[in-house]
mmCIF file of C-alpha atoms and ligand atoms in Angstrom:
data_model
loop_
_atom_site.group_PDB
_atom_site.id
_atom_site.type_symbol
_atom_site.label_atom_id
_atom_site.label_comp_id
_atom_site.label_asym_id
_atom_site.label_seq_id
_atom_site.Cartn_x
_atom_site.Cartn_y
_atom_site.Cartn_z
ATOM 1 C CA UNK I 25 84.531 39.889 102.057
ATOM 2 C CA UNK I 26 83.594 42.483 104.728
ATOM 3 C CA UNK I 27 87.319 42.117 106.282
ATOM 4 C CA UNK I 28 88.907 42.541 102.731
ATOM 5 C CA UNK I 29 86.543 45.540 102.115
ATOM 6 C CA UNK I 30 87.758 47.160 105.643
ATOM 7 C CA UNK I 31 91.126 45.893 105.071
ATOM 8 C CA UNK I 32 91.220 47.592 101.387
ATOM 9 C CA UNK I 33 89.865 51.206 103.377
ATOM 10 C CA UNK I 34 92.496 51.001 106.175
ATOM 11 C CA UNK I 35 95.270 50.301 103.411
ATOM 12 C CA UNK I 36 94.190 53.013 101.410
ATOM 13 C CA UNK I 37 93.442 55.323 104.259
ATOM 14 C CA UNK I 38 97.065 54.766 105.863
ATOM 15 C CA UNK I 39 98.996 55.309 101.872
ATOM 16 C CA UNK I 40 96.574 58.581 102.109
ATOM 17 C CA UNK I 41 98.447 59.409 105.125
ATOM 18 C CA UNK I 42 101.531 58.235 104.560
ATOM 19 C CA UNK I 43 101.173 59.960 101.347
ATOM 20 C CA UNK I 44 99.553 63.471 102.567
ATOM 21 C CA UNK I 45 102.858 63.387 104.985
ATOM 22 C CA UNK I 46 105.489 62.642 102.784
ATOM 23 C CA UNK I 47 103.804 65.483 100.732
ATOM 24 C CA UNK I 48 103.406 68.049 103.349
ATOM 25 C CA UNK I 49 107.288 67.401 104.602
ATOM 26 C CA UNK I 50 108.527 67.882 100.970
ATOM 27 C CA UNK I 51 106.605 71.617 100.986
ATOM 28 C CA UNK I 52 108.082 74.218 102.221
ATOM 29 C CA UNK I 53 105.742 76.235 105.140
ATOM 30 C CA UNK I 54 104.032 79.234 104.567
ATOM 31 C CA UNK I 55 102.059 81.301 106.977
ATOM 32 C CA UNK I 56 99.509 83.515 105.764
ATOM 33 C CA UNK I 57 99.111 86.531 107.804
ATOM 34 C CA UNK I 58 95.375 88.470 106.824
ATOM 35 C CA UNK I 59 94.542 91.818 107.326
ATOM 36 C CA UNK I 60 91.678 92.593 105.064
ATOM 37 C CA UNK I 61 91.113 94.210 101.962
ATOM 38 C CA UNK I 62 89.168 93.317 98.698
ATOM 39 C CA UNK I 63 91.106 90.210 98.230
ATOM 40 C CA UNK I 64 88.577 89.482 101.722
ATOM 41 C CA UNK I 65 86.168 91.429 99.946
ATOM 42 C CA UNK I 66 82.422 90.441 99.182
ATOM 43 C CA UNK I 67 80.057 92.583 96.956
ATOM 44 C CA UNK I 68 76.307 92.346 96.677
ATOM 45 C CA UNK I 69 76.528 90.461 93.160
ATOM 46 C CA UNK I 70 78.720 88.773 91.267
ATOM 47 C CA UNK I 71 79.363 91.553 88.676
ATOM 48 C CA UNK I 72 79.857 94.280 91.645
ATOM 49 C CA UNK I 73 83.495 94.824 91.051
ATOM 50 C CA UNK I 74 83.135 98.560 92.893
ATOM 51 C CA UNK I 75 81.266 99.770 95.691
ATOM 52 C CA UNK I 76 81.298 96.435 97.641
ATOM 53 C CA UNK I 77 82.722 95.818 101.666
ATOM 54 C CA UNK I 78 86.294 94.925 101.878
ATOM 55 C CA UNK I 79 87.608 93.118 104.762
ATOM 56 C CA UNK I 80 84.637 90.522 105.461
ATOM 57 C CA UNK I 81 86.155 87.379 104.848
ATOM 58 C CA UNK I 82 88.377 85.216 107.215
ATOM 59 C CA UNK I 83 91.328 83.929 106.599
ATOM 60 C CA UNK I 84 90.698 80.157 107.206
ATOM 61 C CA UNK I 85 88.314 80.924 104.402
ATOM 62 C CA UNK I 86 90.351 82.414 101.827
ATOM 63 C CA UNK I 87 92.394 79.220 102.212
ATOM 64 C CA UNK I 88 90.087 76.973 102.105
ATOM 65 C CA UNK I 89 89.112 78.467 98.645
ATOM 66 C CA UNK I 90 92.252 77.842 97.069
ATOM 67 C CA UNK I 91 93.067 73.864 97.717
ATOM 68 C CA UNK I 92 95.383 74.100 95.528
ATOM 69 C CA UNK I 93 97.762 75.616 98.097
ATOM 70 C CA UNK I 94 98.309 72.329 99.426
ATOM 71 C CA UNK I 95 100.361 71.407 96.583
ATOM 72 C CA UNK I 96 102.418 74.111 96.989
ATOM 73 C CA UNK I 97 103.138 74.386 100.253
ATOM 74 C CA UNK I 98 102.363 73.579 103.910
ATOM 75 C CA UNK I 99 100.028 76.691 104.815
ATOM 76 C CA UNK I 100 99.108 77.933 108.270
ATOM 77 C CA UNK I 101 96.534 80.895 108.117
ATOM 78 C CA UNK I 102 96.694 84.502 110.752
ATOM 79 C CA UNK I 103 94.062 86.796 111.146
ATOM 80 C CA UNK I 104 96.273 89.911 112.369
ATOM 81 C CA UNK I 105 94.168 92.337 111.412
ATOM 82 C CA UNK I 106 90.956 92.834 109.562
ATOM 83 C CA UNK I 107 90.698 96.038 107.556
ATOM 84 C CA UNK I 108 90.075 98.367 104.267
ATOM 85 C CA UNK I 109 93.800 98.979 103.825
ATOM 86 C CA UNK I 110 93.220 103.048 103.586
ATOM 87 C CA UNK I 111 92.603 102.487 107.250
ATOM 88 C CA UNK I 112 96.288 101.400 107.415
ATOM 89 C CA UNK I 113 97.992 103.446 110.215
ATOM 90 C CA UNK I 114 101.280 102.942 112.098
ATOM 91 C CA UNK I 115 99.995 100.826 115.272
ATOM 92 C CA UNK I 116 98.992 98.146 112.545
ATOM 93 C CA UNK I 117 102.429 98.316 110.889
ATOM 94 C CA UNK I 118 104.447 97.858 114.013
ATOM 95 C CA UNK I 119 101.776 95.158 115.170
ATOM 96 C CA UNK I 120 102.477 93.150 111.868
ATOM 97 C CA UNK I 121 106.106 93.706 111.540
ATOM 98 C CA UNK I 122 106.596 92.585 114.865
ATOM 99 C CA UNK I 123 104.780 89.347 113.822
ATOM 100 C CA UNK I 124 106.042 88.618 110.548
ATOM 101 C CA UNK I 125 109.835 89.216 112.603
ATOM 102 C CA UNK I 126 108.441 86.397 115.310
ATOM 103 C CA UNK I 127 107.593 84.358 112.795
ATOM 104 C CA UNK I 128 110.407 84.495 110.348
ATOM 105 C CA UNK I 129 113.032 83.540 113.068
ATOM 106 C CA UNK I 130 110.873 80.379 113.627
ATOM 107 C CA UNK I 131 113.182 77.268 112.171
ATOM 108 C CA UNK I 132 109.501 75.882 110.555
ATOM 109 C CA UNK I 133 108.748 78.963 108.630
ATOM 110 C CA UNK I 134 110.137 79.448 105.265
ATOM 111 C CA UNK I 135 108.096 82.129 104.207
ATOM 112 C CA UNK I 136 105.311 84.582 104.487
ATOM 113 C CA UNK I 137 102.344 85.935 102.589
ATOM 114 C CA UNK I 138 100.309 88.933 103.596
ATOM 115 C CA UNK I 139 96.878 89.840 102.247
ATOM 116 C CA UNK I 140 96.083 92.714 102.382
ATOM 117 C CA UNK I 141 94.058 95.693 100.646
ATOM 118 C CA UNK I 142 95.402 96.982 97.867
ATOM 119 C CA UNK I 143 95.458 101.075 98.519
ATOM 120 C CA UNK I 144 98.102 101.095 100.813
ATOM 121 C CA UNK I 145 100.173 97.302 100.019
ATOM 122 C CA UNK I 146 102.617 99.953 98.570
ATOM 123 C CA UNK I 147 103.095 101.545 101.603
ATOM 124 C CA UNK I 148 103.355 98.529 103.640
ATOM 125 C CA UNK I 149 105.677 96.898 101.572
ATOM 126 C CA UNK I 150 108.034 99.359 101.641
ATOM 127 C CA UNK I 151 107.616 99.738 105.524
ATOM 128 C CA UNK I 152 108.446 96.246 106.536
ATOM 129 C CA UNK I 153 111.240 96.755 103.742
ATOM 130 C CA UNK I 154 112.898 98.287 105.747
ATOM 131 C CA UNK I 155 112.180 96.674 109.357
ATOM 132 C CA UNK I 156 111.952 92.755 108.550
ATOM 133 C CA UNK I 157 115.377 91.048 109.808
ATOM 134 C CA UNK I 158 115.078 88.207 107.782
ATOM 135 C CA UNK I 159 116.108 87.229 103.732
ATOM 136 C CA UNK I 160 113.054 84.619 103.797
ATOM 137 C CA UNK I 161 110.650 85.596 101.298
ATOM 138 C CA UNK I 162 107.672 87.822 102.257
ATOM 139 C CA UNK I 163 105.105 88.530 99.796
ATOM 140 C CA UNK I 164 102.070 91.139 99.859
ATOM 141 C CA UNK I 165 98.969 89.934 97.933
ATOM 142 C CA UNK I 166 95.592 91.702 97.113
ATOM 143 C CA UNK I 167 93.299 91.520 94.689
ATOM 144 C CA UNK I 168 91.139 93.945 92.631
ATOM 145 C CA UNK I 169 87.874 92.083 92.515
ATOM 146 C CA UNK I 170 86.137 90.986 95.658
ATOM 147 C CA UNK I 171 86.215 87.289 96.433
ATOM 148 C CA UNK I 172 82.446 87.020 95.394
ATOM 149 C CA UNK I 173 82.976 88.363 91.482
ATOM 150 C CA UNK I 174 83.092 86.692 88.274
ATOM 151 C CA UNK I 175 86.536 86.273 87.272
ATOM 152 C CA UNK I 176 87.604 87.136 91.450
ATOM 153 C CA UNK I 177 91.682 87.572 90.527
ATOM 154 C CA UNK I 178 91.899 86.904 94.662
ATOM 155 C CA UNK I 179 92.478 82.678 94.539
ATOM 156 C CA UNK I 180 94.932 83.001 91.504
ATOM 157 C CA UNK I 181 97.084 86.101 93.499
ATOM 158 C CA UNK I 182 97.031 84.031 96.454
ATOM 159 C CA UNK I 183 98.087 81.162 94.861
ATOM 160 C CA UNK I 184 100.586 82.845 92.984
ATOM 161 C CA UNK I 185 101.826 84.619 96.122
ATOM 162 C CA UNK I 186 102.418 81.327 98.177
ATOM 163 C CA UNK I 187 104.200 79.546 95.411
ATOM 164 C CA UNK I 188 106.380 82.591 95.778
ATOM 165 C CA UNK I 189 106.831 83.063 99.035
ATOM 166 C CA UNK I 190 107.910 79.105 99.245
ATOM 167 C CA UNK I 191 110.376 79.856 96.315
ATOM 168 C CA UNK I 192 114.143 79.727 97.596
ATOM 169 C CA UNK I 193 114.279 81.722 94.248
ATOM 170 C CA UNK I 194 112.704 84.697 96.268
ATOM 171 C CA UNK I 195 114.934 84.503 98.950
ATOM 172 C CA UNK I 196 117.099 87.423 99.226
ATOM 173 C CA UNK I 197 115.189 89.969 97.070
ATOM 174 C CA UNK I 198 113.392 92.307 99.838
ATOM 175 C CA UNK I 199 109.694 92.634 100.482
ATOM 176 C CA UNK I 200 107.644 91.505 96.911
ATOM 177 C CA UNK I 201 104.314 92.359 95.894
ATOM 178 C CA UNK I 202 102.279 89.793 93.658
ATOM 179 C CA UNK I 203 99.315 90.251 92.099
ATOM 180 C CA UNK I 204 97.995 89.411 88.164
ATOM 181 C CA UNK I 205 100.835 87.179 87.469
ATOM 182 C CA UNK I 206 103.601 89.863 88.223
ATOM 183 C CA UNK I 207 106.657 90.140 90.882
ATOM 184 C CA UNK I 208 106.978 93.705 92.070
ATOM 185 C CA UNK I 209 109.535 95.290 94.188
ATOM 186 C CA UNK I 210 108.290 96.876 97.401
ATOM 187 C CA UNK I 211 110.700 100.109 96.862
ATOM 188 C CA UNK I 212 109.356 101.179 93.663
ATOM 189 C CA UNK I 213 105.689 99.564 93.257
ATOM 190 C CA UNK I 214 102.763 101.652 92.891
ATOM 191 C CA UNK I 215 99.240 101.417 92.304
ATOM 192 C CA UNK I 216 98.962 102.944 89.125
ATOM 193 C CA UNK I 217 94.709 102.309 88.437
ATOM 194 C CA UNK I 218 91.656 102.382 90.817
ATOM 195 C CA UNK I 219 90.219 99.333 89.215
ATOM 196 C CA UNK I 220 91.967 97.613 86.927
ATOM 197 C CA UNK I 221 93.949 94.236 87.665
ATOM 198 C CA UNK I 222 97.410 95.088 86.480
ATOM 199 C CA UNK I 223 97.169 97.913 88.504
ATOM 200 C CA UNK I 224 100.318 97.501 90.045
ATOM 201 C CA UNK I 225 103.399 98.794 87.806
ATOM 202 C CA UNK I 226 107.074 99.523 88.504
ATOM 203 C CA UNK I 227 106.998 102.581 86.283
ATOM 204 C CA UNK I 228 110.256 103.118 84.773
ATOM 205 C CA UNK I 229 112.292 100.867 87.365
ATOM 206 C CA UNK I 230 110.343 98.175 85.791
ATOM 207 C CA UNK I 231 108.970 94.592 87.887
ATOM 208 C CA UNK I 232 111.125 92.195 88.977
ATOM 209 C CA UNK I 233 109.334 88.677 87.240
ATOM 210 C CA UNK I 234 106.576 87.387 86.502
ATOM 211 C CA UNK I 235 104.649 84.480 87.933
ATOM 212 C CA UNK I 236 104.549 81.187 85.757
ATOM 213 C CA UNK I 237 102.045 78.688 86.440
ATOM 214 C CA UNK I 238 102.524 79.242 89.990
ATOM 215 C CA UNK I 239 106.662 79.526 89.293
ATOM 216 C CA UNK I 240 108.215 82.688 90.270
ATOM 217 C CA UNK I 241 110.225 83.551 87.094
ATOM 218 C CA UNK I 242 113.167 86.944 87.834
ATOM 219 C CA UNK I 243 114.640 88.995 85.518
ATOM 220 C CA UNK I 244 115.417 91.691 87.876
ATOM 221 C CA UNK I 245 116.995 92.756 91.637
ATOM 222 C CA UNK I 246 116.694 95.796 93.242
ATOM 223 C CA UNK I 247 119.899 97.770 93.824
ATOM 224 C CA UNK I 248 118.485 99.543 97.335
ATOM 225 C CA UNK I 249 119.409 97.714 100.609
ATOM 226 C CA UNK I 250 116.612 96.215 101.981
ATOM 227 C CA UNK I 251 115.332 93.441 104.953
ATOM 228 C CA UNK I 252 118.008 91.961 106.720
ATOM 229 C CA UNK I 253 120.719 94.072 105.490
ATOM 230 C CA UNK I 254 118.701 97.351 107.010
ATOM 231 C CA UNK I 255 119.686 99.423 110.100
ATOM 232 C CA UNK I 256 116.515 99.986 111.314
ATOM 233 C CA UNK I 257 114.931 97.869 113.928
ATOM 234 C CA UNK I 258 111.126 98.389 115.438
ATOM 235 C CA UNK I 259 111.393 95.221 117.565
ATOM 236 C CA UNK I 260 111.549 97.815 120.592
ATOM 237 C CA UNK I 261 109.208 100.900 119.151
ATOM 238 C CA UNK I 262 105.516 101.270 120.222
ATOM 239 C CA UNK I 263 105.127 103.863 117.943
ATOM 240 C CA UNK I 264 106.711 106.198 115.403
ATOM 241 C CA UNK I 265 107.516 109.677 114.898
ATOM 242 C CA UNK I 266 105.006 111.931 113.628
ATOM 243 C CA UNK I 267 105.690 112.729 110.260
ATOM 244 C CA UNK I 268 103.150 113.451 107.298
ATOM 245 C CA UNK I 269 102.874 114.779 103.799
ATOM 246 C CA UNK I 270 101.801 118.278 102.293
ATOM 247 C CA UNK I 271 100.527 118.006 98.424
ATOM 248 C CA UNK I 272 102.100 120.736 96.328
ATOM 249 C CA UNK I 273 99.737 122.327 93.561
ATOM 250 C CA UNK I 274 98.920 125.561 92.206
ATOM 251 C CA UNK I 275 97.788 127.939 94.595
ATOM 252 C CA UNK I 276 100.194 126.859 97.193
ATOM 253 C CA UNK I 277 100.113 127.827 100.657
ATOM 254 C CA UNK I 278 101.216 126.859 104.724
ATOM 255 C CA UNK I 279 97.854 125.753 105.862
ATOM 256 C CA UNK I 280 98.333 122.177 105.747
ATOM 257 C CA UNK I 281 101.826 122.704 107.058
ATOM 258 C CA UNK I 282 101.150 124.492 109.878
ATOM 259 C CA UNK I 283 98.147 122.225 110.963
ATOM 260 C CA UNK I 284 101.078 119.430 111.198
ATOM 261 C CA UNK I 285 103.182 121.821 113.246
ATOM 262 C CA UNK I 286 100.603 122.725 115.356
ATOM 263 C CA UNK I 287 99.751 118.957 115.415
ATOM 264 C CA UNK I 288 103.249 118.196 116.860
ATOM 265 C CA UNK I 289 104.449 116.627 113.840
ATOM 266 C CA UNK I 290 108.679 116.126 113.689
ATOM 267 C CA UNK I 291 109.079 116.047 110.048
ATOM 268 C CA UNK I 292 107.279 117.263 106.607
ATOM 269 C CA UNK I 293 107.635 115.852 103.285
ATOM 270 C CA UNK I 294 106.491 117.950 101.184
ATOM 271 C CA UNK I 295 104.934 116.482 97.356
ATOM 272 C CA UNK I 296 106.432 119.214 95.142
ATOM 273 C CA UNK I 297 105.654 119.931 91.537
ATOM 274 C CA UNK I 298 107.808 119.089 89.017
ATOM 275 C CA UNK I 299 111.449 118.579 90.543
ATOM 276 C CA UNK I 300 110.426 119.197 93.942
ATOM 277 C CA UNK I 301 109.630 122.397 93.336
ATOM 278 C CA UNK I 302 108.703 124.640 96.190
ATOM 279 C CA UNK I 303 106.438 128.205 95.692
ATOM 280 C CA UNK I 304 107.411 131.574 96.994
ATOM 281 C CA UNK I 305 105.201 130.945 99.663
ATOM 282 C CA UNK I 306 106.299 127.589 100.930
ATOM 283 C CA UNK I 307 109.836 127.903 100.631
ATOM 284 C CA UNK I 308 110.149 130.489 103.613
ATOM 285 C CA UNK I 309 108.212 128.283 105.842
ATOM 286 C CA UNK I 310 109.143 125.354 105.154
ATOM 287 C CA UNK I 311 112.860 126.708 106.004
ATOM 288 C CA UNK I 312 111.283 128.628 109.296
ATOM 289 C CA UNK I 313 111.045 125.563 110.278
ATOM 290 C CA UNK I 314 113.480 123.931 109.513
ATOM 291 C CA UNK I 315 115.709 126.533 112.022
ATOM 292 C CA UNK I 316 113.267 125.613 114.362
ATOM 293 C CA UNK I 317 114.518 121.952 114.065
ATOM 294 C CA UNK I 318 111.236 120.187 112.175
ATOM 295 C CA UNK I 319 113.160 118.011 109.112
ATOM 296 C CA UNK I 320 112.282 118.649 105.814
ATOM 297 C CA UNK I 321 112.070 115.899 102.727
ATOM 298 C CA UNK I 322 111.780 117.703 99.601
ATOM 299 C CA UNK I 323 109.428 114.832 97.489
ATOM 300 C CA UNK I 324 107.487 115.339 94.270
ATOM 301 C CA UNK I 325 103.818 114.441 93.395
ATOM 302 C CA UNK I 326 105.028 113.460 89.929
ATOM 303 C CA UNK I 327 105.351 109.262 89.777
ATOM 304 C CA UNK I 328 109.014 108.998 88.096
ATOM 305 C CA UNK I 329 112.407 110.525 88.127
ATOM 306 C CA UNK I 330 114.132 111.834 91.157
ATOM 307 C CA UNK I 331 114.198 114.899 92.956
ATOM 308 C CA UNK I 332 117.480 116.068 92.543
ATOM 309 C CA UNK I 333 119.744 117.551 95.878
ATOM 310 C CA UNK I 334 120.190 121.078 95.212
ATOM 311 C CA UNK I 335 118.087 121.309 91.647
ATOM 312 C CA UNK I 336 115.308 123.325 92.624
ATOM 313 C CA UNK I 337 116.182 124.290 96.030
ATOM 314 C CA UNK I 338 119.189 124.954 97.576
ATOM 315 C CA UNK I 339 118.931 122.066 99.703
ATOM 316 C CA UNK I 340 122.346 122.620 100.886
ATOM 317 C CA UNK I 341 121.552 125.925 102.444
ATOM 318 C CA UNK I 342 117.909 125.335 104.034
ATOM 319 C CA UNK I 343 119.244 121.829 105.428
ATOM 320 C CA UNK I 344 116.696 120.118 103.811
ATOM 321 C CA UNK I 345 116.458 116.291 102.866
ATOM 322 C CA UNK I 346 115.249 115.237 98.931
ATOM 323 C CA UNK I 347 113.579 111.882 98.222
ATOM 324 C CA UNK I 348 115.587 111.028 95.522
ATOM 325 C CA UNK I 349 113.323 108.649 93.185
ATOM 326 C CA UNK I 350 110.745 107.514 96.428
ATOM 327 C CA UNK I 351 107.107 108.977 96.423
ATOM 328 C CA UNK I 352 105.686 110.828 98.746
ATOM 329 C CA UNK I 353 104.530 108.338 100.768
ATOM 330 C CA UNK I 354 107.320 106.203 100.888
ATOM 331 C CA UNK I 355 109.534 109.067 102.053
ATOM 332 C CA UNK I 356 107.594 109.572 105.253
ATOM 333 C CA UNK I 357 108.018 106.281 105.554
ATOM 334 C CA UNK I 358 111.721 106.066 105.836
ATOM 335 C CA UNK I 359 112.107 109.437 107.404
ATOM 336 C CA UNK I 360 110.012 108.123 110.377
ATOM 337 C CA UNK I 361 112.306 105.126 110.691
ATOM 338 C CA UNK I 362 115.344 107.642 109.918
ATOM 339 C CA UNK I 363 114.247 109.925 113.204
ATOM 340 C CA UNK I 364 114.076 106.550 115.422
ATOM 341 C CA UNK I 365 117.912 106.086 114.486
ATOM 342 C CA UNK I 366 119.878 109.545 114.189
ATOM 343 C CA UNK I 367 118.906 113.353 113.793
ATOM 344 C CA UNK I 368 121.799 114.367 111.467
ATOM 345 C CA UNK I 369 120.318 115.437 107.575
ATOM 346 C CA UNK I 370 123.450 114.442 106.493
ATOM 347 C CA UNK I 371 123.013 110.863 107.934
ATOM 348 C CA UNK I 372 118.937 110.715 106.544
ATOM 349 C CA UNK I 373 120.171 111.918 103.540
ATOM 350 C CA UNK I 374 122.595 108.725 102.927
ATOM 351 C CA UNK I 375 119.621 106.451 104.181
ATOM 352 C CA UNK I 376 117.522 108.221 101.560
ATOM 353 C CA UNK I 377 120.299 107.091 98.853
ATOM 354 C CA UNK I 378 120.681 103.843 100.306
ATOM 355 C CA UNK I 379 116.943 102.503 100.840
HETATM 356 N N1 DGL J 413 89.290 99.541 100.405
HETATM 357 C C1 DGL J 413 90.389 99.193 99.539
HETATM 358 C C2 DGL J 413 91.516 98.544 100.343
HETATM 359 O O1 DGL J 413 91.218 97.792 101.274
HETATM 360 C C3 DGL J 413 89.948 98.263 98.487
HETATM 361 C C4 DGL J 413 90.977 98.078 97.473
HETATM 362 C C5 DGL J 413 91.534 96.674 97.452
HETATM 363 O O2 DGL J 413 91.830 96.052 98.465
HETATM 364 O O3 DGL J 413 91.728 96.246 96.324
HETATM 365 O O4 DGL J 413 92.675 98.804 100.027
#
């Protein structure tokens, strides 16, 4: 009896097995890099939904959380970094681009999920837009509850990010960002509300799917060149060149702009009003110093439309750069990788049109 019991676990035991392998070599593999934010958030109760500690929990934790990965896909967890995602600077970008480029030339790697926080995914998505060399999918997940709330929308966005990310339906679509059952585009996603979970829109341009019951679902590609197809390359770069962003308002004058010059920045964008549009007092020094060889992007603080060459500047004339339709911070994103490859406008401007 004994024998037939132990006999009857070692059977079942070895079809688990046999089983939990045939599984796990029909899934594709996804490595989860972490680098903090609220989707590794924990608050003091379970109805704190603001004002709780982002970038506690581990990443071997947030998988464990989610079993359900397992059916999904074969998932290896990273712990690249672990911070509040406004304390996203440069150093981390190159330090995870480099990794997510290691990783994606790896044969057992399909695809890649990053968590991350979610008041700067926008910015990193559109950074390693540009500098991953792969068309393997790589998605950027947060969430907008900490992992200890009611209703935590982390597990469901992590899911729903590694069913993408082992989709060969996301193959070939650039950097994606997936949170509360939606597929945005890195180039044109923004955070759009500081606490709400659809807070991530692609105003105007619209998002590219939608998440199904853990199916990615398109409806949409993005027209901009993007991952592989890039020129850029940071696989050599320790860091980038200085570039930052002035706010345009009422009132407008050169004291943040000259702080950046005398910080040694290389290039301004500056976040006009309206079209781009730059005050009596700007527009001098802004093209001061652009003689004195410090590149301009003309950008615009309003969310939609672009800012059109030679509308509300003669952009021609002052040798100035416009964003076209990228924010702010997305432009000193690309003209920092534009100044590690030429230091022609002409040549920034086509990337500017192309990315
Ligand atoms: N501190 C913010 C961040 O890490 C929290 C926002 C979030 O992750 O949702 O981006």
């Amino acid at each position: 009896m004994l024998v037939t019991k132990f006999a009857r676990v070692g059977f079942t035991a070895a079809a688990l097995c046999t089983a939990v392998l045939a599984q796990a070599a029909g899934l594709p593999n996804v490595t989860i890099l972490a680098t903090g934010g609220t989707i590794a958030g924990t608050g003091a109760t379970s109805t704190t939904t603001v004002g709780y500690t982002a970038a506690k929990i581990g990443v071997e934790k947030l998988i464990a959380a989610v079993p359900e990965l397992q059916k999904v896909a074969n998932v290896k967890g990273e712990q690249v970094f672990q911070i509040a995602s406004e304390n996203m600077n440069n150093d981390y970008w190159l330090k995870l681009a480099k990794r997510v480029n290691e990783l994606l030339a790896q044969k057992d790697v399909d695809g890649i999920v990053i968590t991350h926080g979610t008041d700067t995914i926008e910015e990193t998505a559109y950074f390693l837009n540009l500098v991953v060399k792969s068309k393997k999918p790589v998605v950027i997940v947060g969430a907008m509850r900490p992992a200890t709330a009611l209703s935590a929308d982390g597990p469901i966005n992590l899911y729903n990010a590694v069913a993408t990310a082992g989709s060969p339906d996301a193959v070939g679509r650039g950097v994606l960002v997936a949170l509360n059952d939606e597929i945005q585009g890195a180039r044109d996603v923004t955070k759009t509300n500081t606490m709400t979970a659809n807070t991530f829109r692609s105003p105007e341009l619209g998002s590219l799917g939608y998440i199904v019951s853990g199916k990615p679902v398109f409806y949409r590609a993005s027209t901009k060149k993007n991952t592989a197809d890039t020129e850029f390359d940071v696989s050599k770069l320790d860091k980038l060149p200085a570039v930052d962003i002035a706010f345009g308002a009422a009132n407008a004058n050169n004291i943040a702009i000259d702080a950046f010059v005398a910080a040694g920045d290389v290039g301004i964008v500056y976040a006009g009003t309206g079209d781009g549009s730059l005050s009596s007092v700007v527009r001098p020094r802004l093209t001061e110093l652009r003689k004195q060889g410090l590149y301009i992007v003309r950008s615009s603080r309003i969310s939609n439309g672009p800012v059109v060459r030679n509308g509300e500047n003669d952009d021609d004339a002052t040798d100035f750069v416009v964003s076209d339709t990228l924010s702010p911070q997305k432009a000193r994103i690309l003209l920092m990788l534009a100044l590690t490859k030429t230091k022609d406008t002409k040549e920034i401007q086509r990337m500017f049109y192309t990315y």
